Amino acid sequence: MGSTNGWRMAGMEVPIFSTDSIKWHQVSVPFNSNSTTTTPPNPIAKDFASFCNVGDHPTYFIWKTCKIQSNMLEILELSSYKEIPRIGIRIIFPDALFPFAFICKDEAKFSSGNQFVLYALTISGVAYLIRLRNIYDYSLFPANDILEYNTQIEPHHGAITAVAARAGCLVVGRIDGSISCFQLGILDPIAPGFVSELRDDAGFGRLWGIVSSRTVAAVQDLVISELSNKKHLFVLHSDGSFRVWDLVSHSKILSQTVAISTLPGTFVRLWVGEANLDTDTGIIPLAMLHEQNLVGGS
């Protein structure tokens, strides 16, 4: 075959089976009145599906949210060294879910075996970390397998518009442009440093408590990517503002505006490709989806 011009095959689509043939095991998350808030009007629950891959010889977790039953998350596990699964998991939450999930290996000191953790978020802002172990043995998650935290405790926080996660870190972006990082699964919620705000009003003005008059557009998408063993947060705002943050120092390392003056609408999605740090180019491929591309017309 000829040259692929630097692109590599990431995967291919093959038919497996109908989901009607899967036996679903249903597990419920206990209701906690201390963390549950009122779901805002016009919830953004929708039919949405994606996947997470875990390990060097990856196990793939395909997950799905449903608009009709917005508090349910479906998970199916696929692996190259196992037979095609005939059983999946349906997790029922107390509230409608944000169309998001993240699954990674459970690296807690007390964990053993092939155990995983799930990050999920309700539209009302309650974040969950759930340890997925022996879930086929019960219909209700044990309390000690669940960590939950209300990310919308502060009254000034706007509605959540985007969310991303990596092991030990959950990041939410809001309609007011604010971004919060939560060390969920790493620190106790009352410990210093559990919550960090990524703010533009740094420096002298912030030192004296002066709120910046500069408005920041709503956060549209968040992507966490690891470069040179450091976690970076890529943020896309609805007006085309694009920022990159260091998640360790919480410092902003890039700010750029992508303008398409000839096209009305907003940017809606962001993808971050793999950086080839073995070369001198230092190029990180990015893709941004503008809502104009979702409708017909020239």
Tab-separated table of C-alpha atoms in Angstrom:
chain	number	residue	atom	x	y	z
A	1	MET	CA	0.000	0.000	0.000
A	2	GLY	CA	1.067	3.573	-0.533
A	3	SER	CA	1.959	6.178	2.023
A	4	THR	CA	-0.684	7.209	4.532
A	5	ASN	CA	0.840	10.719	4.798
A	6	GLY	CA	1.493	10.383	8.500
A	7	TRP	CA	-1.967	9.110	9.447
A	8	ARG	CA	-2.328	5.737	11.128
A	9	MET	CA	-5.315	3.451	11.350
A	10	ALA	CA	-6.981	3.823	14.731
A	11	GLY	CA	-9.670	1.210	14.283
A	12	MET	CA	-12.362	-0.151	12.043
A	13	GLU	CA	-16.084	-0.794	12.297
A	14	VAL	CA	-17.286	-4.386	12.419
A	15	PRO	CA	-20.725	-5.839	13.192
A	16	ILE	CA	-20.896	-7.643	16.548
A	17	PHE	CA	-24.454	-8.206	17.676
A	18	SER	CA	-27.686	-6.471	18.468
A	19	THR	CA	-28.006	-4.962	21.926
A	20	ASP	CA	-31.308	-6.819	22.162
A	21	SER	CA	-29.278	-10.005	22.673
A	22	ILE	CA	-27.453	-8.596	25.714
A	23	LYS	CA	-28.621	-9.507	29.194
A	24	TRP	CA	-28.463	-6.332	31.262
A	25	HIS	CA	-27.634	-6.468	34.961
A	26	GLN	CA	-29.133	-3.463	36.738
A	27	VAL	CA	-27.428	-1.804	39.716
A	28	SER	CA	-28.705	1.250	41.576
A	29	VAL	CA	-26.813	4.118	43.185
A	30	PRO	CA	-28.220	4.951	46.644
A	31	PHE	CA	-30.084	8.231	47.013
A	32	ASN	CA	-28.317	10.797	49.178
A	33	SER	CA	-30.428	13.833	50.035
A	34	ASN	CA	-27.377	15.758	51.256
A	35	SER	CA	-25.792	15.819	47.798
A	36	THR	CA	-28.782	15.910	45.467
A	37	THR	CA	-29.862	19.266	44.089
A	38	THR	CA	-32.771	20.344	41.940
A	39	THR	CA	-32.285	19.532	38.257
A	40	PRO	CA	-32.192	22.789	36.261
A	41	PRO	CA	-34.823	23.460	33.591
A	42	ASN	CA	-34.233	22.322	30.005
A	43	PRO	CA	-31.804	19.539	30.929
A	44	ILE	CA	-29.213	18.565	28.324
A	45	ALA	CA	-29.718	14.822	28.744
A	46	LYS	CA	-29.521	13.099	25.369
A	47	ASP	CA	-28.749	9.873	23.575
A	48	PHE	CA	-24.974	9.747	23.588
A	49	ALA	CA	-22.355	7.011	23.416
A	50	SER	CA	-18.578	6.800	23.602
A	51	PHE	CA	-15.869	4.547	25.014
A	52	CYS	CA	-12.898	4.406	27.382
A	53	ASN	CA	-9.855	2.192	26.862
A	54	VAL	CA	-7.876	0.998	29.884
A	55	GLY	CA	-4.427	-0.624	29.959
A	56	ASP	CA	-1.602	-1.322	27.513
A	57	HIS	CA	-3.548	-4.289	26.139
A	58	PRO	CA	-6.702	-2.312	26.439
A	59	THR	CA	-10.032	-3.279	27.811
A	60	TYR	CA	-12.694	-1.182	26.112
A	61	PHE	CA	-15.729	0.083	27.990
A	62	ILE	CA	-18.511	1.233	25.678
A	63	TRP	CA	-20.965	3.464	27.516
A	64	LYS	CA	-24.257	5.083	26.609
A	65	THR	CA	-26.720	7.582	28.075
A	66	CYS	CA	-30.362	7.755	27.054
A	67	LYS	CA	-32.628	10.788	26.715
A	68	ILE	CA	-35.757	8.800	27.549
A	69	GLN	CA	-34.304	7.334	30.760
A	70	SER	CA	-31.858	10.094	31.532
A	71	ASN	CA	-30.718	8.689	34.893
A	72	MET	CA	-29.430	5.423	33.376
A	73	LEU	CA	-25.892	4.638	32.211
A	74	GLU	CA	-25.252	1.503	30.138
A	75	ILE	CA	-21.760	-0.048	30.106
A	76	LEU	CA	-20.472	-2.911	27.985
A	77	GLU	CA	-16.952	-4.377	28.398
A	78	LEU	CA	-14.967	-5.573	25.366
A	79	SER	CA	-11.542	-7.194	25.389
A	80	SER	CA	-9.354	-8.927	22.806
A	81	TYR	CA	-8.642	-11.830	25.169
A	82	LYS	CA	-12.255	-12.495	26.143
A	83	GLU	CA	-15.280	-13.750	24.284
A	84	ILE	CA	-17.823	-11.277	22.983
A	85	PRO	CA	-19.830	-10.261	26.045
A	86	ARG	CA	-23.441	-11.286	26.423
A	87	ILE	CA	-24.053	-9.317	29.596
A	88	GLY	CA	-23.860	-5.592	30.274
A	89	ILE	CA	-24.425	-3.221	33.171
A	90	ARG	CA	-27.158	-0.654	33.607
A	91	ILE	CA	-26.430	1.773	36.446
A	92	ILE	CA	-29.414	3.735	37.733
A	93	PHE	CA	-28.611	7.108	39.337
A	94	PRO	CA	-30.904	9.208	41.558
A	95	ASP	CA	-30.925	12.082	39.034
A	96	ALA	CA	-30.589	12.815	35.304
A	97	LEU	CA	-27.055	12.332	33.984
A	98	PHE	CA	-24.775	14.613	32.058
A	99	PRO	CA	-23.866	12.775	28.785
A	100	PHE	CA	-20.449	11.813	30.124
A	101	ALA	CA	-18.602	8.891	31.696
A	102	PHE	CA	-14.964	8.031	32.352
A	103	ILE	CA	-13.629	4.631	33.420
A	104	CYS	CA	-10.051	3.902	34.505
A	105	LYS	CA	-8.065	1.364	36.502
A	106	ASP	CA	-8.538	1.512	40.260
A	107	GLU	CA	-5.072	2.409	41.528
A	108	ALA	CA	-6.004	2.819	45.181
A	109	LYS	CA	-3.548	1.189	47.578
A	110	PHE	CA	-6.178	-1.134	49.027
A	111	SER	CA	-7.495	-2.321	45.643
A	112	SER	CA	-6.576	-5.693	44.232
A	113	GLY	CA	-7.270	-7.610	41.062
A	114	ASN	CA	-8.734	-6.208	37.871
A	115	GLN	CA	-10.864	-3.446	39.369
A	116	PHE	CA	-11.977	-0.173	37.803
A	117	VAL	CA	-13.495	3.139	38.842
A	118	LEU	CA	-16.246	5.082	37.101
A	119	TYR	CA	-16.612	8.870	37.053
A	120	ALA	CA	-20.101	10.213	36.313
A	121	LEU	CA	-21.891	13.534	36.755
A	122	THR	CA	-25.546	14.478	37.068
A	123	ILE	CA	-26.984	17.512	35.315
A	124	SER	CA	-27.608	19.046	38.730
A	125	GLY	CA	-23.847	18.867	39.381
A	126	VAL	CA	-23.375	15.861	41.675
A	127	ALA	CA	-20.123	14.064	40.798
A	128	TYR	CA	-19.731	10.340	41.448
A	129	LEU	CA	-16.719	8.076	41.735
A	130	ILE	CA	-17.868	4.437	41.818
A	131	ARG	CA	-15.608	1.425	42.264
A	132	LEU	CA	-16.649	-1.295	39.839
A	133	ARG	CA	-15.938	-4.554	41.647
A	134	ASN	CA	-18.153	-7.597	41.994
A	135	ILE	CA	-21.094	-5.571	40.736
A	136	TYR	CA	-22.876	-8.674	39.446
A	137	ASP	CA	-23.263	-9.858	43.045
A	138	TYR	CA	-25.646	-7.104	44.164
A	139	SER	CA	-28.348	-4.748	42.905
A	140	LEU	CA	-27.349	-1.742	45.027
A	141	PHE	CA	-23.835	-0.277	45.236
A	142	PRO	CA	-22.363	-0.501	48.758
A	143	ALA	CA	-21.873	2.911	50.336
A	144	ASN	CA	-18.122	2.363	50.748
A	145	ASP	CA	-17.757	1.861	46.964
A	146	ILE	CA	-19.132	5.329	46.183
A	147	LEU	CA	-17.698	8.809	46.575
A	148	GLU	CA	-19.963	11.715	45.680
A	149	TYR	CA	-19.565	15.467	45.758
A	150	ASN	CA	-21.853	18.349	44.844
A	151	THR	CA	-19.823	20.516	42.441
A	152	GLN	CA	-22.469	23.267	42.515
A	153	ILE	CA	-22.299	24.154	46.198
A	154	GLU	CA	-21.353	27.790	45.553
A	155	PRO	CA	-24.491	29.795	44.640
A	156	HIS	CA	-22.744	31.921	41.979
A	157	HIS	CA	-21.763	28.925	39.860
A	158	GLY	CA	-23.537	28.778	36.506
A	159	ALA	CA	-24.919	25.673	34.826
A	160	ILE	CA	-22.392	23.017	33.820
A	161	THR	CA	-21.800	22.856	30.066
A	162	ALA	CA	-18.777	20.520	29.747
A	163	VAL	CA	-16.938	17.909	31.780
A	164	ALA	CA	-13.742	15.850	31.484
A	165	ALA	CA	-11.883	13.455	33.772
A	166	ARG	CA	-8.704	11.520	34.322
A	167	ALA	CA	-7.752	9.272	37.238
A	168	GLY	CA	-8.088	11.377	40.391
A	169	CYS	CA	-9.247	14.513	38.591
A	170	LEU	CA	-12.677	15.727	37.476
A	171	VAL	CA	-12.975	19.046	35.611
A	172	VAL	CA	-16.207	20.928	34.915
A	173	GLY	CA	-16.754	23.982	32.719
A	174	ARG	CA	-19.750	26.255	33.048
A	175	ILE	CA	-21.933	28.622	31.085
A	176	ASP	CA	-20.240	31.619	32.733
A	177	GLY	CA	-16.838	30.484	31.406
A	178	SER	CA	-15.556	29.299	34.792
A	179	ILE	CA	-13.618	26.035	35.221
A	180	SER	CA	-13.279	23.972	38.400
A	181	CYS	CA	-11.000	21.010	39.102
A	182	PHE	CA	-11.851	18.411	41.762
A	183	GLN	CA	-9.313	15.882	43.070
A	184	LEU	CA	-12.035	13.262	43.405
A	185	GLY	CA	-10.568	9.984	44.604
A	186	ILE	CA	-7.245	11.583	45.597
A	187	LEU	CA	-8.084	14.037	48.382
A	188	ASP	CA	-10.855	14.244	50.931
A	189	PRO	CA	-13.421	16.906	49.901
A	190	ILE	CA	-12.617	18.948	53.018
A	191	ALA	CA	-8.852	18.808	52.420
A	192	PRO	CA	-7.008	21.901	51.118
A	193	GLY	CA	-6.530	21.740	47.373
A	194	PHE	CA	-9.468	19.428	46.696
A	195	VAL	CA	-11.117	22.186	44.608
A	196	SER	CA	-9.151	24.498	42.317
A	197	GLU	CA	-10.475	27.247	40.087
A	198	LEU	CA	-8.832	28.038	36.753
A	199	ARG	CA	-9.226	31.795	36.457
A	200	ASP	CA	-8.202	34.496	34.014
A	201	ASP	CA	-8.128	37.268	36.609
A	202	ALA	CA	-4.721	36.251	37.974
A	203	GLY	CA	-1.957	38.569	39.104
A	204	PHE	CA	-2.296	41.948	40.791
A	205	GLY	CA	-6.041	42.312	40.298
A	206	ARG	CA	-6.789	38.923	41.790
A	207	LEU	CA	-4.429	39.567	44.713
A	208	TRP	CA	-6.504	42.567	45.758
A	209	GLY	CA	-9.829	40.856	45.168
A	210	ILE	CA	-10.634	42.876	42.070
A	211	VAL	CA	-12.929	40.951	39.754
A	212	SER	CA	-11.865	41.189	36.128
A	213	SER	CA	-14.367	43.023	33.927
A	214	ARG	CA	-13.454	40.819	30.979
A	215	THR	CA	-16.227	38.359	30.200
A	216	VAL	CA	-15.425	34.793	29.251
A	217	ALA	CA	-17.748	32.907	26.922
A	218	ALA	CA	-19.368	29.639	27.932
A	219	VAL	CA	-17.187	26.557	28.050
A	220	GLN	CA	-18.139	24.318	25.137
A	221	ASP	CA	-15.723	21.399	25.458
A	222	LEU	CA	-12.910	20.123	27.664
A	223	VAL	CA	-10.145	17.642	26.844
A	224	ILE	CA	-7.457	16.386	29.235
A	225	SER	CA	-4.280	15.254	27.486
A	226	GLU	CA	-0.938	14.120	28.884
A	227	LEU	CA	2.179	15.685	27.342
A	228	SER	CA	5.687	15.011	28.644
A	229	ASN	CA	4.159	13.234	31.669
A	230	LYS	CA	2.160	16.344	32.535
A	231	LYS	CA	-1.610	16.650	32.398
A	232	HIS	CA	-2.877	19.573	30.327
A	233	LEU	CA	-6.435	20.821	29.984
A	234	PHE	CA	-7.553	22.027	26.554
A	235	VAL	CA	-10.585	24.333	26.742
A	236	LEU	CA	-12.841	25.513	23.928
A	237	HIS	CA	-15.220	28.421	24.549
A	238	SER	CA	-18.316	29.198	22.497
A	239	ASP	CA	-16.827	32.373	21.000
A	240	GLY	CA	-13.797	30.518	19.622
A	241	SER	CA	-11.511	31.291	22.552
A	242	PHE	CA	-9.084	28.431	23.036
A	243	ARG	CA	-6.962	27.939	26.145
A	244	VAL	CA	-4.511	25.376	27.462
A	245	TRP	CA	-3.911	24.977	31.210
A	246	ASP	CA	-1.336	23.054	33.218
A	247	LEU	CA	-3.414	20.959	35.625
A	248	VAL	CA	-0.575	20.670	38.149
A	249	SER	CA	0.349	24.352	38.510
A	250	HIS	CA	-3.129	25.563	37.393
A	251	SER	CA	-1.386	28.077	35.165
A	252	LYS	CA	-2.520	29.093	31.696
A	253	ILE	CA	0.104	28.267	29.072
A	254	LEU	CA	-1.743	29.236	25.893
A	255	SER	CA	-4.586	31.541	24.927
A	256	GLN	CA	-5.784	31.924	21.358
A	257	THR	CA	-8.925	33.014	19.543
A	258	VAL	CA	-10.141	31.149	16.492
A	259	ALA	CA	-12.452	33.404	14.501
A	260	ILE	CA	-14.649	32.487	11.549
A	261	SER	CA	-16.160	35.839	10.675
A	262	THR	CA	-17.994	34.531	7.610
A	263	LEU	CA	-19.871	31.796	9.486
A	264	PRO	CA	-22.536	32.435	12.135
A	265	GLY	CA	-22.868	30.154	15.117
A	266	THR	CA	-20.543	28.779	17.780
A	267	PHE	CA	-17.841	26.173	18.249
A	268	VAL	CA	-19.205	23.024	19.865
A	269	ARG	CA	-16.566	20.246	19.993
A	270	LEU	CA	-12.821	19.882	20.410
A	271	TRP	CA	-10.498	16.968	19.678
A	272	VAL	CA	-6.811	16.807	20.656
A	273	GLY	CA	-4.551	14.458	18.716
A	274	GLU	CA	-1.361	12.739	19.780
A	275	ALA	CA	1.711	14.961	19.953
A	276	ASN	CA	4.908	13.629	18.417
A	277	LEU	CA	7.415	14.891	20.959
A	278	ASP	CA	10.248	12.923	19.342
A	279	THR	CA	10.540	15.530	16.597
A	280	ASP	CA	11.445	19.212	16.643
A	281	THR	CA	8.105	20.333	15.258
A	282	GLY	CA	6.294	20.373	18.593
A	283	ILE	CA	2.976	20.120	16.756
A	284	ILE	CA	-0.179	19.014	18.574
A	285	PRO	CA	-2.991	18.327	16.069
A	286	LEU	CA	-6.359	19.834	16.992
A	287	ALA	CA	-9.824	19.707	15.476
A	288	MET	CA	-12.721	22.039	16.292
A	289	LEU	CA	-16.309	21.567	15.192
A	290	HIS	CA	-18.347	24.661	14.368
A	291	GLU	CA	-22.127	24.381	14.539
A	292	GLN	CA	-22.434	25.685	10.990
A	293	ASN	CA	-20.988	22.364	9.860
A	294	LEU	CA	-23.960	20.509	11.360
A	295	VAL	CA	-26.556	21.916	8.966
A	296	GLY	CA	-26.961	21.980	5.214
A	297	GLY	CA	-25.883	24.822	2.988
A	298	SER	CA	-22.645	26.127	1.568
